[in-house]
Amino acid sequence: MLTALDGTYGDRADAVAVAGRTASYEELLGAARAVAADVAGAPAFAVTATASLETVAAAVGGLLAGVPFVPLPPDAGPAERKHILRDSGAALTTVDFARRSDATVPRDAAGPRDPALILYTSGTTGPPKGVVLTADALAADLDALAAAWRWTAEDTLVHGLPLFHVHGLVLGVLGALRTGSRLVHTGRPTPEAYAGAGGSLYFGVPTVWSRIAAEPAAAAALSGARLLVSGSAALPAPVFRDLERLTGHRPVERYGMTETLITVSGRAGGEVRPGTVGTPLPGIRTRIAAEPGADIGELQLTGPTLFAGYLGRPEATAAAYTEDGWFRTGDIAAVDPDDGVHRIVGRASIDMIKSGGYRIGAGEIENALLDHPKVSEAAVVGVPDADLGQRIVAFVVAQGVTGAELTDFVASHLSVHKRPREVRFVAAIPRNAMGKPQKKLLLTDDARGARP
């Protein structure tokens, strides 16, 4: 699985760097073997997944021992930590990177289809669920992405993403160890850290890219890179254009979920358009479940990267699939009939707005609002309306512009029926650790006090 650790790509003192600390593959393997010896035979083990060499060693150690690794978010509250540990049956483990072993760890009966990682969902619809990912799903995804992005041992991967999500842990750590690319984790994903890392391949979420685009000198330092990749949330079109202007690169976007890993992506060297996430990776099939006459609908997919199920929740697992075996993403998408390029509109639960008989994607309106020079953030939701069914309400962070001006601006860019019926000004759009807008928080009593 982790080809870099078997000597295929040689070794060097700074093969892995995390928050200013470096390690060779040999040193990492020694620390991981010590972890593997500690956890061998356990049903699962958990580590507080800080941005550290200890977390990297824990992830590798779990794979060596054939024991599922459960990364705990460092900022998880006591109730969330207790739930994850109880639900997964994992013992909380402390890793000492200085303690290394050269002993061969005997694996138990765990195979490529057995659990390798258990990642927990955000819990927006109840207690977080454990998503079981197998080694073969991880390998299939990383190999497909390596081909799509031309990712090789000649690259230096740079990112500063959390190590308890797919983006930072699977792509950003295991991906580097599978392709043999040097890994530089910046600790915090600041523009200055990205600019000084000297990478050829950069991963970021929209918040990271937005901050880099706001620092022209830092952005210009990335001009020597080979590829910029954005994910975990939609990259606003203005940020895309700013990055292209400042770095000379058109960032590649990709789409995935914890349950599916990355399934759709733009390609290195291919045509990249803002607001799109490319085409399915090899082995992935997608379809749009749209109502008659609609050009958008739920994205459903199947392929080798899908999860093995929700831990201990067979009913929830079954409900995640259609009767004919396709995974229901819950995301609304459209596919270009000419080239198959996918565009993600938003979540079905909150981003599909049914207003006045029309089905409208919130993401399209958000991108239109973000094209206004005085708007820095935008989130669009549908709220119940006796006449329209749902009324389009836009929450924006902006200065020097009125709600009426923004409504007219959207109407001039999109169909008139897609214009916001109400614009509310807020100080900031609430987001999670990966930069995804938390729209339900905008509809709380406190948010309703936003300035109209």
Coordinates of C-alpha atoms in Angstrom, one line a residue:
M1 CA 0.0 0.0 0.0
L2 CA 2.6 2.5 1.1
T3 CA 5.2 2.0 -1.7
A4 CA 7.6 4.7 -0.5
L5 CA 8.3 2.7 2.7
D6 CA 9.5 -0.4 1.0
G7 CA 12.5 1.2 -0.5
T8 CA 11.1 1.7 -4.0
Y9 CA 11.9 5.4 -4.1
G10 CA 15.0 5.3 -1.9
D11 CA 15.3 7.5 1.2
R12 CA 16.3 11.0 2.2
A13 CA 16.4 12.8 5.5
D14 CA 13.5 15.2 4.7
A15 CA 11.2 12.7 3.0
V16 CA 8.4 13.8 5.3
A17 CA 8.2 17.2 7.0
V18 CA 5.3 18.2 9.3
A19 CA 5.1 21.6 11.1
G20 CA 8.9 22.1 10.8
R21 CA 10.0 18.5 11.9
T22 CA 11.4 16.2 9.3
A23 CA 11.9 12.4 9.1
S24 CA 13.3 9.9 6.6
Y25 CA 11.2 7.0 5.4
E26 CA 13.4 4.8 7.6
E27 CA 12.7 6.9 10.7
L28 CA 8.9 7.0 9.9
L29 CA 8.8 3.2 9.4
G30 CA 10.6 2.6 12.7
A31 CA 8.1 4.8 14.6
A32 CA 5.2 3.2 12.7
R33 CA 6.4 -0.3 13.6
A34 CA 6.5 0.7 17.3
V35 CA 2.8 1.8 17.0
A36 CA 1.9 -1.4 15.2
A37 CA 3.4 -3.5 18.0
D38 CA 1.4 -1.5 20.6
V39 CA -2.0 -1.9 18.9
A40 CA -1.6 -5.3 17.3
G41 CA -4.7 -7.4 18.0
A42 CA -6.9 -4.5 19.1
P43 CA -10.3 -3.9 17.4
A44 CA -9.3 -0.3 16.6
F45 CA -7.2 2.4 18.0
A46 CA -7.5 6.2 18.2
V47 CA -5.0 9.0 18.2
T48 CA -5.6 12.8 18.6
A49 CA -4.8 13.7 15.0
T50 CA -2.7 16.8 15.4
A51 CA -0.6 18.1 12.6
S52 CA 2.5 16.1 13.6
L53 CA 4.8 13.2 12.7
E54 CA 3.1 11.2 15.5
T55 CA -0.2 11.3 13.6
V56 CA 1.6 10.2 10.4
A57 CA 3.2 7.3 12.3
A58 CA -0.1 6.3 13.8
A59 CA -1.8 6.1 10.3
V60 CA 1.1 4.0 9.0
G61 CA 1.2 1.8 12.1
G62 CA -2.4 0.9 11.8
L63 CA -1.9 -0.3 8.2
L64 CA 1.1 -2.3 9.2
A65 CA -0.8 -4.0 12.1
G66 CA -4.0 -4.4 10.2
V67 CA -5.8 -2.5 12.9
P68 CA -8.3 0.3 12.0
F69 CA -7.0 3.8 12.8
V70 CA -9.5 6.3 14.2
P71 CA -8.2 9.9 13.9
L72 CA -9.7 12.1 16.6
P73 CA -10.2 15.8 15.7
P74 CA -8.0 17.8 18.1
D75 CA -10.8 20.3 18.7
A76 CA -13.5 17.7 19.4
G77 CA -15.4 18.4 22.6
P78 CA -15.6 15.8 25.4
A79 CA -19.0 14.5 24.3
E80 CA -17.8 14.0 20.7
R81 CA -14.6 12.3 21.8
K82 CA -16.5 10.0 24.1
H83 CA -19.0 9.1 21.4
I84 CA -16.3 8.3 18.8
L85 CA -14.3 6.2 21.2
R86 CA -17.4 4.3 22.5
D87 CA -18.8 3.9 19.0
S88 CA -15.6 2.6 17.4
G89 CA -14.4 0.5 20.4
A90 CA -11.0 2.2 19.9
A91 CA -8.5 2.7 22.8
L92 CA -7.0 6.1 22.9
T93 CA -3.3 5.7 22.1
T94 CA -0.3 8.0 22.7
V95 CA 2.5 7.9 20.0
D96 CA 6.1 8.6 20.8
F97 CA 7.9 9.3 17.5
A98 CA 11.3 8.9 19.2
R99 CA 10.5 5.3 20.1
R100 CA 11.2 3.2 17.1
S101 CA 11.3 -0.5 16.3
D102 CA 12.9 -2.5 13.5
A103 CA 10.9 -5.6 14.3
T104 CA 8.6 -7.1 11.7
V105 CA 5.1 -6.9 13.0
P106 CA 3.0 -10.0 12.3
R107 CA -0.2 -9.1 10.7
D108 CA -3.5 -10.7 11.8
A109 CA -6.1 -11.9 9.3
A110 CA -6.8 -8.3 8.1
G111 CA -6.9 -8.1 4.3
P112 CA -7.4 -5.4 1.7
R113 CA -11.1 -5.6 2.1
D114 CA -11.0 -5.3 5.9
P115 CA -11.3 -1.9 7.7
A116 CA -8.2 0.3 7.5
L117 CA -9.5 3.7 8.6
I118 CA -12.7 4.7 10.5
L119 CA -13.4 8.4 9.8
Y120 CA -16.3 10.1 11.5
T121 CA -18.8 12.3 9.7
S122 CA -19.6 15.8 10.9
G123 CA -22.8 14.7 12.6
T124 CA -25.0 17.3 11.0
T125 CA -28.0 14.9 11.0
G126 CA -27.3 13.3 14.4
P127 CA -24.3 11.7 16.2
P128 CA -21.3 11.3 14.0
K129 CA -21.3 8.0 12.1
G130 CA -18.1 6.0 11.6
V131 CA -17.3 5.6 7.9
V132 CA -15.3 2.4 7.3
L133 CA -12.7 2.6 4.6
T134 CA -10.8 -0.4 3.4
A135 CA -7.2 -0.6 2.1
D136 CA -8.2 -1.6 -1.4
A137 CA -10.6 1.4 -1.6
L138 CA -7.8 3.7 -0.5
A139 CA -5.3 2.2 -3.0
A140 CA -7.8 2.4 -5.9
D141 CA -8.5 6.1 -5.2
L142 CA -4.9 7.1 -4.7
D143 CA -3.8 5.4 -7.9
A144 CA -6.6 7.0 -9.9
L145 CA -5.7 10.4 -8.5
A146 CA -2.0 9.9 -9.3
A147 CA -2.9 9.2 -12.9
A148 CA -5.3 12.1 -13.1
W149 CA -2.8 14.6 -11.6
R150 CA 0.3 13.1 -13.0
W151 CA 1.5 12.7 -9.4
T152 CA 4.9 11.0 -9.1
A153 CA 7.9 10.6 -6.9
E154 CA 9.4 13.6 -8.6
D155 CA 6.8 15.9 -6.9
T156 CA 6.9 17.7 -3.6
L157 CA 3.4 17.8 -2.1
V158 CA 2.6 20.8 0.1
H159 CA -0.5 21.3 2.2
G160 CA -1.5 22.4 5.7
L161 CA -4.8 20.5 6.0
P162 CA -6.3 18.7 9.1
L163 CA -5.1 15.1 9.4
F164 CA -8.5 13.7 10.4
H165 CA -10.3 14.1 7.1
V166 CA -9.9 12.4 3.7
H167 CA -8.3 15.5 2.2
G168 CA -5.5 15.9 4.6
L169 CA -4.9 12.3 5.8
V170 CA -5.8 10.1 2.9
L171 CA -4.7 12.3 0.0
G172 CA -2.2 14.5 1.8
V173 CA -0.4 11.8 3.8
L174 CA -1.1 8.3 2.4
G175 CA -1.1 9.7 -1.1
A176 CA 2.4 11.0 -0.7
L177 CA 3.6 7.7 0.8
R178 CA 2.1 5.7 -2.0
T179 CA 3.4 7.9 -4.9
G180 CA 6.8 8.5 -3.2
S181 CA 6.5 12.3 -3.5
R182 CA 8.1 14.3 -0.7
L183 CA 5.6 15.6 1.8
V184 CA 5.7 19.1 3.3
H185 CA 2.9 19.7 5.8
T186 CA 3.0 23.4 6.8
G187 CA 1.3 23.0 10.1
R188 CA -1.0 26.0 9.6
P189 CA -2.0 26.7 6.0
T190 CA -0.9 30.3 5.9
P191 CA 0.0 32.1 2.6
E192 CA 3.5 32.6 3.9
A193 CA 4.0 28.9 4.7
Y194 CA 2.7 27.8 1.3
A195 CA 4.9 30.4 -0.5
G196 CA 8.0 29.3 1.3
A197 CA 7.5 25.6 0.9
G198 CA 8.9 25.3 -2.7
G199 CA 6.4 22.6 -3.8
S200 CA 5.4 21.3 -7.2
L201 CA 1.9 20.1 -6.1
Y202 CA -0.3 22.0 -3.6
F203 CA -3.5 21.0 -1.9
G204 CA -5.9 23.5 -0.4
V205 CA -9.5 24.3 0.5
P206 CA -11.2 27.4 -0.8
T207 CA -10.5 29.3 2.5
V208 CA -6.8 28.6 2.0
W209 CA -6.8 29.7 -1.7
S210 CA -8.8 32.8 -0.9
R211 CA -6.3 33.9 1.6
I212 CA -3.4 33.2 -0.7
A213 CA -5.1 35.1 -3.5
A214 CA -5.4 38.1 -1.1
E215 CA -1.6 38.1 -0.7
P216 CA -0.2 38.7 -4.2
A217 CA 3.4 38.1 -3.2
A218 CA 2.6 34.7 -1.7
A219 CA 0.5 33.7 -4.7
A220 CA 3.3 34.7 -7.1
A221 CA 5.6 32.4 -5.2
L222 CA 3.5 29.4 -6.4
S223 CA 4.0 30.2 -10.1
G224 CA 6.8 27.6 -10.2
A225 CA 4.5 24.8 -9.1
R226 CA 3.2 22.2 -11.4
L227 CA -0.4 21.9 -10.2
L228 CA -2.8 23.5 -7.6
V229 CA -5.7 21.4 -6.4
S230 CA -8.7 22.7 -4.5
G231 CA -11.4 20.6 -2.8
S232 CA -13.7 20.0 0.2
A233 CA -15.9 22.8 -0.9
A234 CA -16.7 24.8 -4.1
L235 CA -13.9 27.2 -5.1
P236 CA -15.5 30.6 -5.8
A237 CA -15.1 31.7 -9.4
P238 CA -13.4 35.1 -8.4
V239 CA -10.8 33.2 -6.4
F240 CA -10.2 30.9 -9.3
R241 CA -9.6 33.9 -11.6
D242 CA -7.4 35.6 -9.0
L243 CA -5.2 32.5 -8.7
E244 CA -4.9 32.2 -12.4
R245 CA -3.9 35.9 -12.7
L246 CA -1.4 35.7 -9.9
T247 CA 0.1 32.3 -10.3
G248 CA -0.4 31.4 -13.9
H249 CA -2.2 28.3 -12.9
R250 CA -5.9 27.3 -13.4
P251 CA -6.6 25.3 -10.2
V252 CA -8.0 21.8 -10.6
E253 CA -11.1 21.0 -8.5
R254 CA -12.2 17.6 -7.5
Y255 CA -15.2 16.1 -5.8
G256 CA -15.7 13.4 -3.1
M257 CA -17.1 12.5 0.2
T258 CA -15.8 10.6 3.2
E259 CA -18.0 7.7 2.1
T260 CA -16.8 7.6 -1.5
L261 CA -13.3 9.1 -1.3
I262 CA -12.5 11.2 -4.4
T263 CA -14.6 10.2 -7.4
V264 CA -14.6 13.1 -9.9
S265 CA -11.7 15.4 -10.8
G266 CA -10.2 17.7 -13.3
R267 CA -7.0 16.5 -15.0
A268 CA -3.5 17.9 -15.0
G269 CA -2.9 19.3 -18.5
G270 CA -6.6 19.2 -19.3
E271 CA -9.2 21.9 -19.8
V272 CA -10.2 23.3 -16.4
R273 CA -13.2 25.6 -16.0
P274 CA -14.2 27.5 -12.9
G275 CA -17.2 26.1 -11.1
T276 CA -16.7 22.5 -12.4
V277 CA -15.1 19.4 -10.8
G278 CA -14.1 17.5 -13.9
T279 CA -15.0 14.0 -15.0
P280 CA -15.2 10.6 -13.2
L281 CA -12.0 8.9 -12.3
P282 CA -11.3 5.5 -13.9
G283 CA -13.6 2.8 -12.5
I284 CA -16.2 5.3 -11.3
R285 CA -19.6 5.6 -12.9
T286 CA -22.0 8.5 -12.1
R287 CA -25.5 9.3 -13.0
I288 CA -27.9 12.2 -12.2
A289 CA -31.3 11.3 -10.7
A290 CA -33.3 14.2 -12.0
E291 CA -37.0 14.8 -12.2
P292 CA -38.5 15.0 -15.7
G293 CA -37.6 18.3 -17.4
A294 CA -34.9 19.2 -14.8
D295 CA -31.3 19.5 -15.8
I296 CA -30.0 19.1 -12.2
G297 CA -30.6 16.3 -9.7
E298 CA -29.0 14.1 -7.1
L299 CA -25.5 12.7 -8.1
Q300 CA -25.3 9.0 -7.6
L301 CA -22.3 6.8 -8.2
T302 CA -20.6 3.4 -8.0
G303 CA -17.0 2.2 -8.1
P304 CA -14.1 0.7 -6.2
T305 CA -13.5 3.6 -3.9
L306 CA -16.7 3.4 -1.9
F307 CA -16.8 2.8 1.8
A308 CA -17.6 -0.6 3.4
G309 CA -20.5 0.9 5.4
Y310 CA -21.3 2.9 8.5
L311 CA -19.8 1.2 11.5
G312 CA -22.5 -0.8 13.3
R313 CA -25.3 0.9 11.4
P314 CA -26.6 -1.6 8.7
E315 CA -29.9 0.3 8.3
A316 CA -28.1 3.6 7.6
T317 CA -25.7 1.9 5.2
A318 CA -28.6 0.3 3.3
A319 CA -30.4 3.7 3.1
A320 CA -27.4 5.3 1.5
Y321 CA -27.9 3.1 -1.6
T322 CA -30.5 2.9 -4.3
E323 CA -32.4 -0.3 -4.9
D324 CA -30.0 -1.1 -7.8
G325 CA -26.9 -0.4 -5.8
W326 CA -25.8 3.2 -6.5
F327 CA -24.6 5.4 -3.7
R328 CA -26.8 8.4 -3.0
T329 CA -24.4 11.3 -2.5
G330 CA -27.1 13.7 -1.4
D331 CA -25.4 16.3 -3.6
I332 CA -27.1 18.1 -6.5
A333 CA -25.2 18.2 -9.7
A334 CA -25.4 18.7 -13.4
V335 CA -23.3 17.1 -16.2
D336 CA -22.4 18.8 -19.4
P337 CA -23.8 16.6 -22.2
D338 CA -20.9 17.4 -24.5
D339 CA -17.9 16.5 -22.5
G340 CA -19.2 14.9 -19.3
V341 CA -17.8 17.6 -17.0
H342 CA -19.6 17.7 -13.7
R343 CA -20.8 20.8 -11.8
I344 CA -21.8 20.4 -8.1
V345 CA -24.8 22.7 -7.2
G346 CA -25.0 21.9 -3.5
R347 CA -26.5 19.6 -1.0
A348 CA -30.0 18.3 -1.7
S349 CA -31.1 18.9 1.9
I350 CA -30.4 22.7 1.8
D351 CA -29.0 23.7 -1.6
M352 CA -31.8 22.5 -3.8
I353 CA -34.3 25.4 -3.7
K354 CA -37.8 24.9 -5.1
S355 CA -39.2 28.3 -5.7
G356 CA -42.2 29.3 -7.8
G357 CA -42.2 25.9 -9.6
Y358 CA -38.5 26.2 -10.4
R359 CA -35.7 23.9 -9.1
I360 CA -32.7 26.2 -8.4
G361 CA -29.2 25.4 -7.2
A362 CA -27.9 27.6 -4.4
G363 CA -24.3 27.4 -5.7
E364 CA -25.1 29.1 -9.0
I365 CA -26.5 32.1 -7.1
E366 CA -23.6 32.2 -4.7
N367 CA -21.1 32.3 -7.6
A368 CA -23.0 35.1 -9.2
L369 CA -23.0 37.1 -5.9
L370 CA -19.3 36.5 -5.5
D371 CA -18.7 38.0 -8.9
H372 CA -19.8 41.4 -7.5
P373 CA -16.6 43.3 -6.6
K374 CA -17.9 44.3 -3.2
V375 CA -19.0 40.9 -2.0
S376 CA -16.4 38.7 -0.2
E377 CA -18.6 35.9 1.0
A378 CA -22.0 34.6 0.2
A379 CA -24.4 31.7 1.2
V380 CA -27.8 31.2 -0.3
V381 CA -30.7 29.2 1.3
G382 CA -34.3 28.6 0.7
V383 CA -36.8 29.4 3.4
P384 CA -40.5 28.5 3.6
D385 CA -42.8 30.9 1.7
A386 CA -46.6 30.6 1.5
D387 CA -46.6 31.9 -2.1
L388 CA -43.4 30.6 -3.7
G389 CA -42.9 27.4 -1.7
Q390 CA -39.4 28.5 -0.9
R391 CA -38.0 32.0 -0.9
I392 CA -34.4 32.6 -2.0
V393 CA -32.5 34.3 0.8
A394 CA -28.9 35.4 0.4
F395 CA -26.5 36.0 3.3
V396 CA -23.6 38.1 2.3
V397 CA -20.4 39.7 3.6
A398 CA -20.1 43.0 1.7
Q399 CA -19.4 46.6 2.1
G400 CA -20.8 49.6 0.2
V401 CA -23.6 47.9 -1.7
T402 CA -27.3 47.5 -1.0
G403 CA -29.5 44.4 -1.1
A404 CA -31.4 45.8 -4.0
E405 CA -28.2 46.3 -6.0
L406 CA -27.2 42.7 -5.4
T407 CA -30.6 41.4 -6.4
D408 CA -30.4 43.3 -9.6
F409 CA -26.8 42.1 -10.2
V410 CA -27.8 38.5 -9.9
A411 CA -30.9 39.0 -12.1
S412 CA -28.6 40.5 -14.8
H413 CA -26.3 37.4 -14.7
L414 CA -28.8 34.6 -14.3
S415 CA -32.4 33.9 -15.0
V416 CA -34.7 36.4 -13.2
H417 CA -36.4 33.7 -11.2
K418 CA -33.0 32.9 -9.6
R419 CA -32.6 36.3 -8.0
P420 CA -32.6 36.5 -4.2
R421 CA -35.9 37.7 -2.8
E422 CA -34.1 38.9 0.3
V423 CA -30.5 39.8 1.0
R424 CA -29.2 39.8 4.6
F425 CA -25.7 41.2 5.5
V426 CA -23.6 39.3 8.1
A427 CA -20.2 39.7 9.5
A428 CA -19.0 36.3 8.4
I429 CA -20.4 33.0 6.9
P430 CA -20.0 30.2 9.5
R431 CA -17.7 27.4 8.3
N432 CA -16.4 24.1 9.5
A433 CA -12.7 23.1 9.7
M434 CA -12.6 22.3 5.9
G435 CA -14.1 25.7 4.9
K436 CA -17.6 24.4 4.1
P437 CA -20.4 26.9 4.9
Q438 CA -22.6 25.8 7.8
K439 CA -25.8 27.1 6.4
K440 CA -28.1 25.8 9.1
L441 CA -26.4 28.1 11.5
L442 CA -27.4 31.1 9.4
L443 CA -31.1 30.2 10.1
T444 CA -30.8 30.2 13.8
D445 CA -32.5 33.0 15.8
D446 CA -29.2 34.8 16.2
A447 CA -28.6 34.9 12.5
R448 CA -32.0 36.2 11.8
G449 CA -30.9 39.4 13.5
A450 CA -28.5 40.0 10.5
R451 CA -28.7 43.4 8.9
P452 CA -31.2 43.5 5.9

